[in-house]
Short mmCIF file of C-alpha atoms and ligand atoms in Angstrom, two decimals:
data_model
loop_
_atom_site.label_atom_id
_atom_site.label_comp_id
_atom_site.label_asym_id
_atom_site.label_seq_id
_atom_site.Cartn_x
_atom_site.Cartn_y
_atom_site.Cartn_z
CA MET A 62 -6.72 24.77 -13.30
CA ALA A 63 -6.15 28.37 -14.42
CA ARG A 64 -8.32 30.59 -12.42
CA PRO A 65 -7.44 29.89 -9.36
CA THR A 66 -3.83 30.03 -10.03
CA LEU A 67 -4.78 33.27 -11.44
CA ILE A 68 -6.25 34.95 -8.66
CA ARG A 69 -3.55 33.32 -6.43
CA ALA A 70 -1.49 34.96 -8.43
CA ALA A 71 -2.80 38.53 -8.34
CA LEU A 72 -3.49 38.03 -4.80
CA PHE A 73 -0.13 37.36 -4.01
CA SER A 74 1.63 40.58 -5.84
CA ALA A 75 -1.13 42.58 -4.06
CA LEU A 76 -0.29 41.88 -0.59
CA ALA A 77 3.63 42.43 -1.65
CA LEU A 78 2.94 45.85 -3.02
CA LEU A 79 0.52 46.24 0.35
CA GLY A 80 3.50 45.21 2.75
CA ALA A 81 6.41 47.12 0.35
CA GLY A 82 3.76 50.53 1.41
CA ALA A 83 3.77 49.38 5.15
CA ALA A 84 7.47 49.27 4.91
CA LEU A 85 8.25 52.78 3.31
CA ALA A 86 6.01 53.68 5.81
CA GLN A 87 7.89 52.54 9.00
CA THR A 88 11.00 54.09 7.35
CA ASP A 89 10.71 57.66 5.99
CA PRO A 90 13.51 59.22 7.83
CA VAL A 91 11.57 62.26 7.66
CA ALA A 92 8.31 62.00 9.52
CA ASP A 93 9.55 59.08 11.68
CA ARG A 94 11.84 62.16 13.53
CA LYS A 95 9.74 64.15 12.98
CA GLU A 96 7.14 62.67 14.92
CA GLY A 97 9.85 62.36 17.50
CA LEU A 98 10.71 66.11 17.73
CA LYS A 99 6.90 67.01 17.89
CA ARG A 100 7.14 64.38 21.21
CA MET A 101 9.41 66.23 22.99
CA GLN A 102 8.59 69.38 22.14
CA GLY A 103 5.36 67.88 24.04
CA HIS A 104 7.41 66.87 26.91
CA LEU A 105 8.88 70.34 27.46
CA GLU A 106 5.73 71.35 27.14
CA ALA A 107 4.81 69.13 29.94
CA ILE A 108 7.40 70.09 32.30
CA ASN A 109 7.41 73.22 32.60
CA PRO A 110 3.89 74.40 34.11
CA VAL A 111 4.16 71.66 36.68
CA ALA A 112 7.88 72.79 37.13
CA THR A 113 6.94 76.23 37.36
CA ALA A 114 3.91 76.01 39.20
CA GLY A 115 6.16 73.81 42.18
CA GLY A 116 3.96 70.24 41.23
CA ASP A 117 5.21 66.91 41.16
CA VAL A 118 7.86 67.13 38.92
CA ARG A 119 9.19 63.58 40.28
CA GLU A 120 6.45 62.22 37.70
CA MET A 121 8.51 63.65 34.90
CA VAL A 122 10.73 61.61 35.36
CA PRO A 123 9.38 58.80 31.87
CA ARG A 124 9.26 62.32 29.96
CA THR A 125 12.69 63.46 30.47
CA GLU A 126 14.08 59.40 30.68
CA ASP A 127 12.81 59.15 27.04
CA MET A 128 14.60 63.05 25.26
CA MET A 129 17.82 61.32 26.98
CA ALA A 130 17.46 57.69 24.53
CA PHE A 131 16.21 60.46 21.44
CA PHE A 132 18.72 62.68 21.63
CA ALA A 133 21.27 59.46 21.43
CA THR A 134 19.39 58.76 18.87
CA LEU A 135 19.20 62.33 16.75
CA PRO A 136 22.31 61.91 14.75
CA SER A 137 21.15 58.44 13.03
CA ARG A 138 17.93 59.62 12.64
CA PHE A 139 19.21 62.03 10.11
CA PRO A 140 20.59 59.10 7.34
CA ALA A 141 22.73 60.95 4.13
CA GLY A 142 19.81 61.69 1.34
CA SER A 143 16.73 62.42 3.77
CA ASP A 144 16.71 66.22 3.17
CA ASN A 145 13.67 65.42 1.19
CA ASN A 146 10.00 65.32 1.85
CA GLY A 147 9.39 68.14 2.92
CA SER A 148 12.40 68.46 5.50
CA LYS A 149 13.59 71.47 7.14
CA ALA A 150 16.92 70.42 7.89
CA LEU A 151 19.59 72.26 6.58
CA PRO A 152 22.17 71.15 4.25
CA SER A 153 24.56 72.16 7.01
CA VAL A 154 23.53 68.62 8.88
CA TRP A 155 25.39 67.13 6.82
CA ALA A 156 27.93 69.27 5.52
CA ASP A 157 29.08 69.31 9.82
CA ARG A 158 28.20 66.65 11.46
CA PRO A 159 30.63 66.72 13.96
CA GLY A 160 28.41 70.24 15.29
CA PHE A 161 25.46 68.56 14.28
CA GLU A 162 26.20 65.65 16.65
CA ALA A 163 27.72 68.13 19.44
CA ALA A 164 24.32 69.95 18.99
CA ALA A 165 22.58 66.79 19.71
CA ALA A 166 25.13 65.26 22.55
CA ASN A 167 24.62 68.60 24.69
CA ALA A 168 20.50 67.80 24.14
CA VAL A 169 21.66 64.37 25.44
CA THR A 170 23.09 66.18 28.76
CA ALA A 171 20.57 69.11 28.97
CA ALA A 172 18.26 65.98 29.48
CA SER A 173 19.57 63.86 31.89
CA ALA A 174 20.58 67.30 33.99
CA LEU A 175 16.65 67.76 33.73
CA ARG A 176 16.52 64.13 34.55
CA SER A 177 18.09 64.31 37.44
CA ALA A 178 16.65 67.14 38.60
CA ALA A 179 13.04 66.04 37.91
CA ALA A 180 13.89 62.86 40.01
CA SER A 181 15.42 65.24 42.93
CA GLY A 182 11.48 66.07 43.22
CA ASP A 183 13.14 70.24 42.76
CA ALA A 184 10.41 71.97 40.99
CA ALA A 185 12.75 75.11 40.95
CA ALA A 186 16.11 73.22 39.47
CA THR A 187 13.60 72.00 36.97
CA ALA A 188 12.08 74.80 35.66
CA GLN A 189 15.98 76.26 35.17
CA ALA A 190 17.07 72.60 33.72
CA ALA A 191 14.53 72.73 32.02
CA ARG A 192 15.17 76.30 29.95
CA ALA A 193 18.56 75.05 29.58
CA MET A 194 17.22 72.13 27.75
CA GLY A 195 14.50 74.64 25.72
CA GLY A 196 18.35 77.14 24.91
CA ALA A 197 19.81 72.85 23.19
CA CYS A 198 16.39 72.88 21.48
CA GLY A 199 16.76 76.49 20.05
CA ALA A 200 21.01 76.47 19.68
CA CYS A 201 21.01 73.32 17.18
CA HIS A 202 17.33 75.11 15.76
CA ARG A 203 20.04 78.09 14.42
CA SER A 204 22.82 76.47 12.77
CA TYR A 205 20.47 72.97 11.35
CA ARG A 206 16.91 74.21 11.12
CA GLY A 207 15.36 75.62 8.19
CA ARG A 208 11.85 77.78 8.06
C1 HEC B 386 21.06 67.78 17.70
C2 HEC B 386 20.10 69.09 16.43
C3 HEC B 386 17.98 69.31 17.60
C4 HEC B 386 18.74 69.41 18.54
C5 HEC B 386 19.58 69.61 19.80
C6 HEC B 386 17.12 69.50 18.20
N1 HEC B 386 16.48 69.32 17.18
FE1 HEC B 386 14.07 69.78 16.73
N2 HEC B 386 14.86 69.83 15.13
C7 HEC B 386 16.17 69.43 14.28
C8 HEC B 386 15.58 69.78 12.55
C9 HEC B 386 16.95 69.34 11.83
C10 HEC B 386 14.64 69.70 12.72
C11 HEC B 386 14.00 69.70 10.80
C12 HEC B 386 14.05 68.29 10.61
C13 HEC B 386 12.96 68.12 9.04
O1 HEC B 386 13.16 68.47 8.84
O2 HEC B 386 13.71 67.15 9.45
C14 HEC B 386 14.15 69.90 14.13
C15 HEC B 386 12.20 70.03 14.34
C16 HEC B 386 11.56 69.83 14.93
C17 HEC B 386 10.55 70.41 15.15
C18 HEC B 386 9.81 69.64 13.76
C19 HEC B 386 8.44 69.01 13.83
C20 HEC B 386 8.39 68.99 12.35
O3 HEC B 386 7.08 68.35 12.56
O4 HEC B 386 8.22 69.54 11.12
C21 HEC B 386 10.05 70.66 16.88
C22 HEC B 386 8.51 70.71 16.95
C23 HEC B 386 11.63 70.03 16.88
N3 HEC B 386 12.28 70.72 16.09
C24 HEC B 386 11.45 70.23 17.92
C25 HEC B 386 12.70 70.50 19.15
C26 HEC B 386 13.15 70.39 20.36
C27 HEC B 386 11.21 70.69 21.31
C28 HEC B 386 13.91 70.17 21.51
C29 HEC B 386 14.38 69.92 22.20
C30 HEC B 386 13.56 69.45 23.65
C31 HEC B 386 14.94 70.19 19.30
N4 HEC B 386 14.13 69.67 19.12
C32 HEC B 386 16.22 69.46 20.41
C33 HEC B 386 17.85 69.70 15.07
C34 HEC B 386 17.35 69.47 16.45
#
């Protein structure tokens, strides 16, 4: 009777460890936000050439909506203490929280304008809105992202 119990106990703790590892991987805010920010970069890089070439910018609407949603949640992706794990976030993210939140709100506004331009099908207006979006990225990076 002893052996099956031991095996079951060992199996249980192995599974528990696996579960904890998976939970940690999913909730590392640094890896999670970096992944999202890379996705935002990908959106901008996809939108720019279509807009400047006068292409069908309406196809870019879902990307702009993902940007609106992501930047609306950006501040919450920088919880206190998440300045580890290779993060390039500057201490100002936490020391100047109102400024950081304003920069994120500006990005939501820029993404919303980009969505309107893309939805209208006006490629030139979309190219211009994409430049403004890039400006909102850079404005935040200058004050809140290290190199
Ligand atoms: C409100 C501030 C803010 C805005 C707006 C913002 N970023 Fe960032 N971004 C950051 C910070 C802070 C980091 C550093 C994150 C870290 O390393 O923990 C970062 C990092 C990044 C990275 C590096 C990710 C990595 O793998 O290390 C990319 C790419 C990036 N941002 C792209 C963008 C793009 C594209 C936009 C606009 C469409 C944008 N960001 C808008 C604050 C911002």
